[in-house]
Amino acid sequence: MRSYILIIAISLLSFNCGNNTAATTTAIVKTPAPFNLITEKQFNDLFPQRNAFYNYTAFMKAIKELSQIQVKVSKRSRSSYQFTRTDKATGKSAIVRQDDDWSGATPDSTYTIDYGNFCTEKDAQTNKKELAAFLANIAHETRNGENGKHDDGLIYIHEIDTSNSYLAPNDAYPAFKGRKYYGRGPIQLSYNGNYGKASNFIFGDKNILLNNPKLIETDPVIAFETAIWFWMTPDTGKPSPHDAMIGKWQPSTADKAMGRSPGFGMTINIINGPVECNKGENVFGMVDRISFYQYFLKQFGVTDPNCACSCGKMVAYHY
């Protein structure tokens, strides 16, 4: 994800998995176009019942702050990584994760995630469709109201049932004792692996959200940043919703055989595939997301005539 130039000179260093102490270097970066797709009135009109926590000022600040972050992901084999995070405001880069077996390794692949490309990478129509897709998904994730009203998004700050800790074994992002990583924020970020990785990218320190997961339900800017982070960041074996929505991701032969194609349906598969996809056309979650998407498209004055909106026949990604 991202086509802008990143030039980095990095010293050869050896780090433990997830070590956040790294020397800095200077990077030359280009800044994407500014985000200007929605006004405060439009935001408020789209979410008339929203919790006051989810406010336009916080949303715009999250977009602005994240737009200054660029991360180069270098990968070897299936699970050995090096992350180089660049602060575009200062031009400084630092390795914020380098796994134990990385030293001396030649990466099999590299890609750069530029968070400034959130809803700005393509033409105006495509960017508005992407914003509609993002808002549709976060509306569904946080809604509480009557089906088909489209006025009940951005209400819940965290899951109703907080009894589940959402812990999973993760060498890079181990859970802190006594912490719970249940769904929080607009995208309902869950599990210690996602909290640690998001923290690594957003702050350059995995422990900020691992140690303080409640920041996502007490700081609205951080809450929106985690949602944008999830939207823009590929996971192992999955494209990002951003890339799937703007057509930057194209399916392989294997993907095509599994019914996967770019478009809104793929964003559902990425976010909640095992629950909502490959189960036919009447799954509530999928239908609700599509309904919000079509409603928001109309509010933005755009259409998606070739919308691959459904994931009803897509083989699901696993969490």
PDB file of C-alpha atoms in Angstrom:
ATOM      1  CA  MET A   1       0.000   0.000   0.000  1.00  0.00           C
ATOM      2  CA  ARG A   2       1.370   3.263  -1.109  1.00  0.00           C
ATOM      3  CA  SER A   3       3.222   4.585  -4.071  1.00  0.00           C
ATOM      4  CA  TYR A   4       5.201   7.450  -2.564  1.00  0.00           C
ATOM      5  CA  ILE A   5       8.986   7.465  -2.395  1.00  0.00           C
ATOM      6  CA  LEU A   6      10.762   6.338   0.755  1.00  0.00           C
ATOM      7  CA  ILE A   7      14.559   6.559   0.888  1.00  0.00           C
ATOM      8  CA  ILE A   8      16.096   5.208   4.067  1.00  0.00           C
ATOM      9  CA  ALA A   9      19.634   4.413   5.128  1.00  0.00           C
ATOM     10  CA  ILE A  10      19.493   1.946   7.989  1.00  0.00           C
ATOM     11  CA  SER A  11      22.368   0.629  10.056  1.00  0.00           C
ATOM     12  CA  LEU A  12      22.640  -3.110  10.464  1.00  0.00           C
ATOM     13  CA  LEU A  13      21.306  -3.709  13.960  1.00  0.00           C
ATOM     14  CA  SER A  14      20.148  -6.754  15.880  1.00  0.00           C
ATOM     15  CA  PHE A  15      16.910  -6.540  17.885  1.00  0.00           C
ATOM     16  CA  ASN A  16      14.780  -8.872  19.921  1.00  0.00           C
ATOM     17  CA  CYS A  17      11.279  -9.547  18.685  1.00  0.00           C
ATOM     18  CA  GLY A  18       9.266  -6.376  19.022  1.00  0.00           C
ATOM     19  CA  ASN A  19      12.116  -4.319  20.493  1.00  0.00           C
ATOM     20  CA  ASN A  20      11.206  -0.638  20.248  1.00  0.00           C
ATOM     21  CA  THR A  21      14.661   0.811  20.871  1.00  0.00           C
ATOM     22  CA  ALA A  22      16.281   1.712  17.564  1.00  0.00           C
ATOM     23  CA  ALA A  23      18.603   4.199  15.992  1.00  0.00           C
ATOM     24  CA  THR A  24      16.933   6.819  13.819  1.00  0.00           C
ATOM     25  CA  THR A  25      17.723   7.773  10.262  1.00  0.00           C
ATOM     26  CA  THR A  26      16.459  10.466   7.945  1.00  0.00           C
ATOM     27  CA  ALA A  27      13.955   9.690   5.206  1.00  0.00           C
ATOM     28  CA  ILE A  28      12.851  11.684   2.186  1.00  0.00           C
ATOM     29  CA  VAL A  29       9.100  11.418   1.766  1.00  0.00           C
ATOM     30  CA  LYS A  30       6.333  12.881  -0.339  1.00  0.00           C
ATOM     31  CA  THR A  31       3.090  13.881   1.311  1.00  0.00           C
ATOM     32  CA  PRO A  32      -0.223  12.683  -0.201  1.00  0.00           C
ATOM     33  CA  ALA A  33      -3.057  15.090  -0.914  1.00  0.00           C
ATOM     34  CA  PRO A  34      -4.896  16.363   2.168  1.00  0.00           C
ATOM     35  CA  PHE A  35      -8.153  14.730   3.261  1.00  0.00           C
ATOM     36  CA  ASN A  36     -11.121  17.055   2.600  1.00  0.00           C
ATOM     37  CA  LEU A  37     -14.059  14.797   1.780  1.00  0.00           C
ATOM     38  CA  ILE A  38     -16.484  15.486   4.612  1.00  0.00           C
ATOM     39  CA  THR A  39     -17.534  18.572   6.563  1.00  0.00           C
ATOM     40  CA  GLU A  40     -18.496  18.668  10.212  1.00  0.00           C
ATOM     41  CA  LYS A  41     -22.154  19.162   9.277  1.00  0.00           C
ATOM     42  CA  GLN A  42     -22.077  16.151   6.961  1.00  0.00           C
ATOM     43  CA  PHE A  43     -20.422  14.031   9.646  1.00  0.00           C
ATOM     44  CA  ASN A  44     -22.994  15.071  12.238  1.00  0.00           C
ATOM     45  CA  ASP A  45     -25.873  14.496   9.812  1.00  0.00           C
ATOM     46  CA  LEU A  46     -24.615  10.992   8.994  1.00  0.00           C
ATOM     47  CA  PHE A  47     -24.369  10.064  12.672  1.00  0.00           C
ATOM     48  CA  PRO A  48     -27.163  11.978  14.425  1.00  0.00           C
ATOM     49  CA  GLN A  49     -27.352   9.581  17.389  1.00  0.00           C
ATOM     50  CA  ARG A  50     -23.615   9.183  17.810  1.00  0.00           C
ATOM     51  CA  ASN A  51     -21.965   9.080  21.198  1.00  0.00           C
ATOM     52  CA  ALA A  52     -20.350  12.486  21.871  1.00  0.00           C
ATOM     53  CA  PHE A  53     -17.069  10.579  22.176  1.00  0.00           C
ATOM     54  CA  TYR A  54     -17.083  10.109  18.400  1.00  0.00           C
ATOM     55  CA  ASN A  55     -16.777  13.704  17.252  1.00  0.00           C
ATOM     56  CA  TYR A  56     -15.694  15.269  13.975  1.00  0.00           C
ATOM     57  CA  THR A  57     -12.738  17.120  15.512  1.00  0.00           C
ATOM     58  CA  ALA A  58     -11.280  13.858  16.821  1.00  0.00           C
ATOM     59  CA  PHE A  59     -11.842  12.137  13.473  1.00  0.00           C
ATOM     60  CA  MET A  60     -10.058  14.860  11.538  1.00  0.00           C
ATOM     61  CA  LYS A  61      -7.209  15.034  14.059  1.00  0.00           C
ATOM     62  CA  ALA A  62      -6.732  11.276  13.806  1.00  0.00           C
ATOM     63  CA  ILE A  63      -6.546  11.515  10.003  1.00  0.00           C
ATOM     64  CA  LYS A  64      -4.053  14.387  10.199  1.00  0.00           C
ATOM     65  CA  GLU A  65      -1.813  12.727  12.782  1.00  0.00           C
ATOM     66  CA  LEU A  66      -1.761   9.357  11.043  1.00  0.00           C
ATOM     67  CA  SER A  67      -1.071  11.007   7.690  1.00  0.00           C
ATOM     68  CA  GLN A  68       2.399  11.791   9.040  1.00  0.00           C
ATOM     69  CA  ILE A  69       3.204   8.094   9.491  1.00  0.00           C
ATOM     70  CA  GLN A  70       4.695   5.773   6.909  1.00  0.00           C
ATOM     71  CA  VAL A  71       5.777   2.213   7.659  1.00  0.00           C
ATOM     72  CA  LYS A  72       7.981  -0.022   5.552  1.00  0.00           C
ATOM     73  CA  VAL A  73       7.155  -3.682   6.142  1.00  0.00           C
ATOM     74  CA  SER A  74       9.854  -6.187   5.259  1.00  0.00           C
ATOM     75  CA  LYS A  75       8.894  -9.830   5.459  1.00  0.00           C
ATOM     76  CA  ARG A  76      10.761 -13.115   5.317  1.00  0.00           C
ATOM     77  CA  SER A  77       9.024 -16.488   5.241  1.00  0.00           C
ATOM     78  CA  ARG A  78       5.527 -16.328   6.712  1.00  0.00           C
ATOM     79  CA  SER A  79       6.113 -14.691  10.060  1.00  0.00           C
ATOM     80  CA  SER A  80       9.491 -12.960  10.302  1.00  0.00           C
ATOM     81  CA  TYR A  81       9.229  -9.188  10.082  1.00  0.00           C
ATOM     82  CA  GLN A  82      11.062  -5.910  10.245  1.00  0.00           C
ATOM     83  CA  PHE A  83       9.028  -2.702  10.548  1.00  0.00           C
ATOM     84  CA  THR A  84      10.624   0.665   9.801  1.00  0.00           C
ATOM     85  CA  ARG A  85       8.443   3.562  10.914  1.00  0.00           C
ATOM     86  CA  THR A  86       8.919   7.049   9.444  1.00  0.00           C
ATOM     87  CA  ASP A  87       7.600  10.263  10.955  1.00  0.00           C
ATOM     88  CA  LYS A  88       7.089  12.398   7.855  1.00  0.00           C
ATOM     89  CA  ALA A  89       6.910  15.590   9.908  1.00  0.00           C
ATOM     90  CA  THR A  90      10.528  15.159  11.053  1.00  0.00           C
ATOM     91  CA  GLY A  91      11.822  12.833   8.348  1.00  0.00           C
ATOM     92  CA  LYS A  92      13.122  10.487  11.046  1.00  0.00           C
ATOM     93  CA  SER A  93      12.886   6.722  10.646  1.00  0.00           C
ATOM     94  CA  ALA A  94      13.357   3.981  13.219  1.00  0.00           C
ATOM     95  CA  ILE A  95      13.102   0.207  13.265  1.00  0.00           C
ATOM     96  CA  VAL A  96      10.229  -0.466  15.643  1.00  0.00           C
ATOM     97  CA  ARG A  97      10.143  -4.235  15.248  1.00  0.00           C
ATOM     98  CA  GLN A  98      12.779  -6.713  14.168  1.00  0.00           C
ATOM     99  CA  ASP A  99      12.249 -10.368  14.944  1.00  0.00           C
ATOM    100  CA  ASP A 100      14.904 -12.551  16.550  1.00  0.00           C
ATOM    101  CA  ASP A 101      15.655 -14.497  13.368  1.00  0.00           C
ATOM    102  CA  TRP A 102      15.905 -11.400  11.187  1.00  0.00           C
ATOM    103  CA  SER A 103      19.605 -10.540  11.578  1.00  0.00           C
ATOM    104  CA  GLY A 104      21.361 -10.805   8.224  1.00  0.00           C
ATOM    105  CA  ALA A 105      18.175 -11.846   6.479  1.00  0.00           C
ATOM    106  CA  THR A 106      17.211 -10.808   2.987  1.00  0.00           C
ATOM    107  CA  PRO A 107      13.494 -10.025   2.860  1.00  0.00           C
ATOM    108  CA  ASP A 108      11.271 -11.998   0.534  1.00  0.00           C
ATOM    109  CA  SER A 109       9.032  -8.983   0.103  1.00  0.00           C
ATOM    110  CA  THR A 110       8.673  -5.368   1.162  1.00  0.00           C
ATOM    111  CA  TYR A 111       5.869  -2.867   0.935  1.00  0.00           C
ATOM    112  CA  THR A 112       5.221   0.585   2.338  1.00  0.00           C
ATOM    113  CA  ILE A 113       2.056   1.708   4.077  1.00  0.00           C
ATOM    114  CA  ASP A 114       1.470   5.447   3.852  1.00  0.00           C
ATOM    115  CA  TYR A 115      -1.375   6.375   6.172  1.00  0.00           C
ATOM    116  CA  GLY A 116      -1.736   9.692   4.369  1.00  0.00           C
ATOM    117  CA  ASN A 117      -3.374   7.738   1.551  1.00  0.00           C
ATOM    118  CA  PHE A 118      -6.535   7.180   3.585  1.00  0.00           C
ATOM    119  CA  CYS A 119      -9.306   8.181   1.146  1.00  0.00           C
ATOM    120  CA  THR A 120      -6.863  10.335  -0.869  1.00  0.00           C
ATOM    121  CA  GLU A 121      -4.980   7.922  -3.127  1.00  0.00           C
ATOM    122  CA  LYS A 122      -7.270   7.878  -6.158  1.00  0.00           C
ATOM    123  CA  ASP A 123      -9.688  10.193  -7.963  1.00  0.00           C
ATOM    124  CA  ALA A 124     -12.433  12.051  -6.080  1.00  0.00           C
ATOM    125  CA  GLN A 125     -15.158   9.526  -6.911  1.00  0.00           C
ATOM    126  CA  THR A 126     -13.091   6.548  -5.756  1.00  0.00           C
ATOM    127  CA  ASN A 127     -11.991   8.371  -2.630  1.00  0.00           C
ATOM    128  CA  LYS A 128     -15.613   9.113  -1.720  1.00  0.00           C
ATOM    129  CA  LYS A 129     -16.547   5.469  -2.292  1.00  0.00           C
ATOM    130  CA  GLU A 130     -13.720   4.445   0.015  1.00  0.00           C
ATOM    131  CA  LEU A 131     -14.903   6.863   2.701  1.00  0.00           C
ATOM    132  CA  ALA A 132     -18.463   5.543   2.336  1.00  0.00           C
ATOM    133  CA  ALA A 133     -17.135   2.003   2.754  1.00  0.00           C
ATOM    134  CA  PHE A 134     -15.081   2.913   5.828  1.00  0.00           C
ATOM    135  CA  LEU A 135     -17.985   4.738   7.463  1.00  0.00           C
ATOM    136  CA  ALA A 136     -20.396   1.911   6.618  1.00  0.00           C
ATOM    137  CA  ASN A 137     -18.230  -0.619   8.388  1.00  0.00           C
ATOM    138  CA  ILE A 138     -17.660   1.472  11.505  1.00  0.00           C
ATOM    139  CA  ALA A 139     -21.360   2.386  11.593  1.00  0.00           C
ATOM    140  CA  HIS A 140     -22.276  -1.305  11.612  1.00  0.00           C
ATOM    141  CA  GLU A 141     -19.641  -2.169  14.200  1.00  0.00           C
ATOM    142  CA  THR A 142     -20.942   0.438  16.652  1.00  0.00           C
ATOM    143  CA  ARG A 143     -24.657   0.666  15.904  1.00  0.00           C
ATOM    144  CA  ASN A 144     -27.629   0.345  18.233  1.00  0.00           C
ATOM    145  CA  GLY A 145     -31.033   1.031  16.794  1.00  0.00           C
ATOM    146  CA  GLU A 146     -33.591   0.107  14.182  1.00  0.00           C
ATOM    147  CA  ASN A 147     -32.601  -1.717  11.017  1.00  0.00           C
ATOM    148  CA  GLY A 148     -32.621   0.400   7.893  1.00  0.00           C
ATOM    149  CA  LYS A 149     -32.703   3.755   9.682  1.00  0.00           C
ATOM    150  CA  HIS A 150     -28.981   4.446   9.068  1.00  0.00           C
ATOM    151  CA  ASP A 151     -28.897   6.947  11.931  1.00  0.00           C
ATOM    152  CA  ASP A 152     -27.603   4.741  14.719  1.00  0.00           C
ATOM    153  CA  GLY A 153     -23.870   4.352  14.030  1.00  0.00           C
ATOM    154  CA  LEU A 154     -20.952   5.374  16.243  1.00  0.00           C
ATOM    155  CA  ILE A 155     -22.805   4.685  19.469  1.00  0.00           C
ATOM    156  CA  TYR A 156     -20.897   1.924  21.261  1.00  0.00           C
ATOM    157  CA  ILE A 157     -17.362   2.743  22.404  1.00  0.00           C
ATOM    158  CA  HIS A 158     -16.649  -0.853  23.371  1.00  0.00           C
ATOM    159  CA  GLU A 159     -18.378  -4.210  23.220  1.00  0.00           C
ATOM    160  CA  ILE A 160     -21.456  -4.644  25.364  1.00  0.00           C
ATOM    161  CA  ASP A 161     -20.096  -7.871  26.837  1.00  0.00           C
ATOM    162  CA  THR A 162     -16.606  -7.180  28.193  1.00  0.00           C
ATOM    163  CA  SER A 163     -16.185 -10.520  29.970  1.00  0.00           C
ATOM    164  CA  ASN A 164     -14.063 -11.997  27.162  1.00  0.00           C
ATOM    165  CA  SER A 165     -10.397 -10.959  27.407  1.00  0.00           C
ATOM    166  CA  TYR A 166      -9.620 -11.739  23.726  1.00  0.00           C
ATOM    167  CA  LEU A 167      -6.205 -13.163  24.481  1.00  0.00           C
ATOM    168  CA  ALA A 168      -4.221 -15.177  21.966  1.00  0.00           C
ATOM    169  CA  PRO A 169      -0.621 -16.483  22.056  1.00  0.00           C
ATOM    170  CA  ASN A 170       1.603 -13.963  20.287  1.00  0.00           C
ATOM    171  CA  ASP A 171       5.388 -13.836  20.605  1.00  0.00           C
ATOM    172  CA  ALA A 172       5.653 -10.335  19.166  1.00  0.00           C
ATOM    173  CA  TYR A 173       2.729  -8.835  21.071  1.00  0.00           C
ATOM    174  CA  PRO A 174       2.191 -10.735  24.329  1.00  0.00           C
ATOM    175  CA  ALA A 175      -0.689  -9.660  26.516  1.00  0.00           C
ATOM    176  CA  PHE A 176      -0.067  -7.730  29.704  1.00  0.00           C
ATOM    177  CA  LYS A 177      -1.264  -9.477  32.833  1.00  0.00           C
ATOM    178  CA  GLY A 178      -4.768  -8.496  33.816  1.00  0.00           C
ATOM    179  CA  ARG A 179      -5.505  -6.590  30.598  1.00  0.00           C
ATOM    180  CA  LYS A 180      -8.463  -7.275  28.347  1.00  0.00           C
ATOM    181  CA  TYR A 181      -8.428  -6.724  24.601  1.00  0.00           C
ATOM    182  CA  TYR A 182     -12.125  -6.846  23.804  1.00  0.00           C
ATOM    183  CA  GLY A 183     -13.525  -4.802  20.917  1.00  0.00           C
ATOM    184  CA  ARG A 184     -13.011  -1.066  21.312  1.00  0.00           C
ATOM    185  CA  GLY A 185     -13.357   1.993  19.116  1.00  0.00           C
ATOM    186  CA  PRO A 186     -15.047   2.500  15.737  1.00  0.00           C
ATOM    187  CA  ILE A 187     -13.685  -0.722  14.233  1.00  0.00           C
ATOM    188  CA  GLN A 188     -14.018  -2.632  17.540  1.00  0.00           C
ATOM    189  CA  LEU A 189     -10.328  -3.555  17.614  1.00  0.00           C
ATOM    190  CA  SER A 190      -9.871  -6.924  19.340  1.00  0.00           C
ATOM    191  CA  TYR A 191      -7.065  -9.244  20.518  1.00  0.00           C
ATOM    192  CA  ASN A 192      -3.645  -8.445  21.922  1.00  0.00           C
ATOM    193  CA  GLY A 193      -1.976  -9.033  18.549  1.00  0.00           C
ATOM    194  CA  ASN A 194      -3.958  -6.233  16.935  1.00  0.00           C
ATOM    195  CA  TYR A 195      -3.515  -3.915  19.917  1.00  0.00           C
ATOM    196  CA  GLY A 196       0.268  -4.429  19.901  1.00  0.00           C
ATOM    197  CA  LYS A 197       0.693  -4.078  16.154  1.00  0.00           C
ATOM    198  CA  ALA A 198      -1.504  -0.989  15.984  1.00  0.00           C
ATOM    199  CA  SER A 199       0.477   0.546  18.835  1.00  0.00           C
ATOM    200  CA  ASN A 200       3.746  -0.329  17.069  1.00  0.00           C
ATOM    201  CA  PHE A 201       2.686   1.498  13.929  1.00  0.00           C
ATOM    202  CA  ILE A 202       0.809   4.438  15.450  1.00  0.00           C
ATOM    203  CA  PHE A 203       3.174   5.261  18.315  1.00  0.00           C
ATOM    204  CA  GLY A 204       6.354   3.356  17.477  1.00  0.00           C
ATOM    205  CA  ASP A 205       5.927   1.487  20.781  1.00  0.00           C
ATOM    206  CA  LYS A 206       3.942  -1.735  21.035  1.00  0.00           C
ATOM    207  CA  ASN A 207       3.458  -1.430  24.772  1.00  0.00           C
ATOM    208  CA  ILE A 208       1.361   1.752  24.802  1.00  0.00           C
ATOM    209  CA  LEU A 209      -1.859  -0.004  23.814  1.00  0.00           C
ATOM    210  CA  LEU A 210      -0.878  -3.427  25.139  1.00  0.00           C
ATOM    211  CA  ASN A 211      -0.406  -1.945  28.613  1.00  0.00           C
ATOM    212  CA  ASN A 212      -3.201   0.636  28.318  1.00  0.00           C
ATOM    213  CA  PRO A 213      -5.912  -0.857  26.082  1.00  0.00           C
ATOM    214  CA  LYS A 214      -8.532   1.448  27.592  1.00  0.00           C
ATOM    215  CA  LEU A 215      -6.906   4.383  25.794  1.00  0.00           C
ATOM    216  CA  ILE A 216      -9.062   3.368  22.828  1.00  0.00           C
ATOM    217  CA  GLU A 217     -12.235   3.976  24.834  1.00  0.00           C
ATOM    218  CA  THR A 218     -11.047   7.126  26.629  1.00  0.00           C
ATOM    219  CA  ASP A 219      -9.217   9.040  23.878  1.00  0.00           C
ATOM    220  CA  PRO A 220     -11.372   9.581  20.762  1.00  0.00           C
ATOM    221  CA  VAL A 221      -8.396  10.506  18.561  1.00  0.00           C
ATOM    222  CA  ILE A 222      -6.647   7.223  19.383  1.00  0.00           C
ATOM    223  CA  ALA A 223      -9.935   5.392  18.847  1.00  0.00           C
ATOM    224  CA  PHE A 224     -10.266   6.748  15.310  1.00  0.00           C
ATOM    225  CA  GLU A 225      -6.554   6.155  14.664  1.00  0.00           C
ATOM    226  CA  THR A 226      -6.934   2.446  15.445  1.00  0.00           C
ATOM    227  CA  ALA A 227      -9.847   2.227  12.996  1.00  0.00           C
ATOM    228  CA  ILE A 228      -7.878   3.959  10.228  1.00  0.00           C
ATOM    229  CA  TRP A 229      -4.834   1.811  11.054  1.00  0.00           C
ATOM    230  CA  PHE A 230      -6.899  -1.356  10.628  1.00  0.00           C
ATOM    231  CA  TRP A 231      -8.398  -0.065   7.388  1.00  0.00           C
ATOM    232  CA  MET A 232      -5.013   0.739   5.859  1.00  0.00           C
ATOM    233  CA  THR A 233      -2.896  -2.187   7.081  1.00  0.00           C
ATOM    234  CA  PRO A 234      -2.684  -5.618   5.397  1.00  0.00           C
ATOM    235  CA  ASP A 235      -2.609  -8.667   7.643  1.00  0.00           C
ATOM    236  CA  THR A 236      -0.907 -11.976   6.984  1.00  0.00           C
ATOM    237  CA  GLY A 237      -2.539 -13.417   3.898  1.00  0.00           C
ATOM    238  CA  LYS A 238      -5.074 -10.590   3.605  1.00  0.00           C
ATOM    239  CA  PRO A 239      -5.037  -7.274   1.734  1.00  0.00           C
ATOM    240  CA  SER A 240      -6.042  -4.120   3.548  1.00  0.00           C
ATOM    241  CA  PRO A 241      -9.649  -2.939   3.192  1.00  0.00           C
ATOM    242  CA  HIS A 242      -8.161   0.218   1.635  1.00  0.00           C
ATOM    243  CA  ASP A 243      -6.405  -1.710  -1.119  1.00  0.00           C
ATOM    244  CA  ALA A 244      -9.404  -3.964  -1.711  1.00  0.00           C
ATOM    245  CA  MET A 245     -11.749  -0.999  -1.947  1.00  0.00           C
ATOM    246  CA  ILE A 246      -9.735   1.120  -4.397  1.00  0.00           C
ATOM    247  CA  GLY A 247      -8.744  -1.809  -6.623  1.00  0.00           C
ATOM    248  CA  LYS A 248      -5.069  -1.684  -5.707  1.00  0.00           C
ATOM    249  CA  TRP A 249      -5.359  -5.298  -4.586  1.00  0.00           C
ATOM    250  CA  GLN A 250      -6.123  -7.740  -7.383  1.00  0.00           C
ATOM    251  CA  PRO A 251      -7.063 -11.359  -6.714  1.00  0.00           C
ATOM    252  CA  SER A 252      -4.751 -14.210  -7.513  1.00  0.00           C
ATOM    253  CA  THR A 253      -5.977 -17.280  -9.374  1.00  0.00           C
ATOM    254  CA  ALA A 254      -6.548 -18.938  -5.996  1.00  0.00           C
ATOM    255  CA  ASP A 255      -8.521 -15.918  -4.758  1.00  0.00           C
ATOM    256  CA  LYS A 256     -10.705 -15.945  -7.849  1.00  0.00           C
ATOM    257  CA  ALA A 257     -11.451 -19.626  -7.277  1.00  0.00           C
ATOM    258  CA  MET A 258     -12.617 -18.647  -3.778  1.00  0.00           C
ATOM    259  CA  GLY A 259     -14.943 -15.972  -5.130  1.00  0.00           C
ATOM    260  CA  ARG A 260     -12.856 -13.037  -3.909  1.00  0.00           C
ATOM    261  CA  SER A 261     -12.789  -9.796  -5.869  1.00  0.00           C
ATOM    262  CA  PRO A 262     -12.054  -6.108  -5.179  1.00  0.00           C
ATOM    263  CA  GLY A 263     -14.902  -4.058  -3.793  1.00  0.00           C
ATOM    264  CA  PHE A 264     -17.033  -3.575  -0.719  1.00  0.00           C
ATOM    265  CA  GLY A 265     -17.674  -7.285  -0.217  1.00  0.00           C
ATOM    266  CA  MET A 266     -13.967  -7.871   0.287  1.00  0.00           C
ATOM    267  CA  THR A 267     -13.860  -5.313   3.108  1.00  0.00           C
ATOM    268  CA  ILE A 268     -16.489  -7.387   4.927  1.00  0.00           C
ATOM    269  CA  ASN A 269     -14.458 -10.542   4.338  1.00  0.00           C
ATOM    270  CA  ILE A 270     -11.336  -8.917   5.756  1.00  0.00           C
ATOM    271  CA  ILE A 271     -13.102  -7.508   8.807  1.00  0.00           C
ATOM    272  CA  ASN A 272     -15.463 -10.339   9.768  1.00  0.00           C
ATOM    273  CA  GLY A 273     -15.322 -13.029   7.112  1.00  0.00           C
ATOM    274  CA  PRO A 274     -15.768 -16.166   9.249  1.00  0.00           C
ATOM    275  CA  VAL A 275     -19.030 -14.813  10.677  1.00  0.00           C
ATOM    276  CA  GLU A 276     -20.576 -13.066   7.670  1.00  0.00           C
ATOM    277  CA  CYS A 277     -19.126 -14.488   4.433  1.00  0.00           C
ATOM    278  CA  ASN A 278     -19.697 -17.606   2.320  1.00  0.00           C
ATOM    279  CA  LYS A 279     -23.047 -18.115   4.041  1.00  0.00           C
ATOM    280  CA  GLY A 280     -25.436 -16.849   1.370  1.00  0.00           C
ATOM    281  CA  GLU A 281     -27.098 -13.489   0.865  1.00  0.00           C
ATOM    282  CA  ASN A 282     -29.189 -13.167   4.021  1.00  0.00           C
ATOM    283  CA  VAL A 283     -26.601 -12.846   6.779  1.00  0.00           C
ATOM    284  CA  PHE A 284     -27.619  -9.878   8.920  1.00  0.00           C
ATOM    285  CA  GLY A 285     -24.153  -8.355   9.420  1.00  0.00           C
ATOM    286  CA  MET A 286     -23.305  -8.414   5.728  1.00  0.00           C
ATOM    287  CA  VAL A 287     -26.712  -7.060   4.685  1.00  0.00           C
ATOM    288  CA  ASP A 288     -26.491  -4.274   7.270  1.00  0.00           C
ATOM    289  CA  ARG A 289     -23.029  -3.192   6.126  1.00  0.00           C
ATOM    290  CA  ILE A 290     -24.160  -3.133   2.485  1.00  0.00           C
ATOM    291  CA  SER A 291     -27.220  -1.091   3.427  1.00  0.00           C
ATOM    292  CA  PHE A 292     -25.077   1.491   5.217  1.00  0.00           C
ATOM    293  CA  TYR A 293     -22.662   1.597   2.273  1.00  0.00           C
ATOM    294  CA  GLN A 294     -25.394   2.272  -0.249  1.00  0.00           C
ATOM    295  CA  TYR A 295     -26.916   4.918   2.019  1.00  0.00           C
ATOM    296  CA  PHE A 296     -23.593   6.728   2.500  1.00  0.00           C
ATOM    297  CA  LEU A 297     -22.842   6.594  -1.238  1.00  0.00           C
ATOM    298  CA  LYS A 298     -26.099   8.414  -1.836  1.00  0.00           C
ATOM    299  CA  GLN A 299     -25.271  11.030   0.796  1.00  0.00           C
ATOM    300  CA  PHE A 300     -21.914  11.688  -0.888  1.00  0.00           C
ATOM    301  CA  GLY A 301     -23.506  11.922  -4.332  1.00  0.00           C
ATOM    302  CA  VAL A 302     -21.617   8.988  -5.839  1.00  0.00           C
ATOM    303  CA  THR A 303     -22.597   5.590  -7.177  1.00  0.00           C
ATOM    304  CA  ASP A 304     -20.943   2.201  -7.356  1.00  0.00           C
ATOM    305  CA  PRO A 305     -22.670   0.582 -10.346  1.00  0.00           C
ATOM    306  CA  ASN A 306     -20.259  -2.348 -10.509  1.00  0.00           C
ATOM    307  CA  CYS A 307     -20.315  -2.893  -6.760  1.00  0.00           C
ATOM    308  CA  ALA A 308     -19.096  -6.304  -5.662  1.00  0.00           C
ATOM    309  CA  CYS A 309     -20.915  -5.616  -2.413  1.00  0.00           C
ATOM    310  CA  SER A 310     -21.719  -9.120  -1.234  1.00  0.00           C
ATOM    311  CA  CYS A 311     -19.337 -11.645   0.279  1.00  0.00           C
ATOM    312  CA  GLY A 312     -22.070 -14.276   0.383  1.00  0.00           C
ATOM    313  CA  LYS A 313     -20.130 -16.559  -1.966  1.00  0.00           C
ATOM    314  CA  MET A 314     -16.593 -15.620  -0.888  1.00  0.00           C
ATOM    315  CA  VAL A 315     -14.520 -18.120   1.042  1.00  0.00           C
ATOM    316  CA  ALA A 316     -13.804 -16.409   4.331  1.00  0.00           C
ATOM    317  CA  TYR A 317     -10.438 -15.389   5.683  1.00  0.00           C
ATOM    318  CA  HIS A 318      -9.635 -16.757   9.113  1.00  0.00           C
ATOM    319  CA  TYR A 319      -8.847 -14.462  12.017  1.00  0.00           C
TER     320      TYR A 319
END
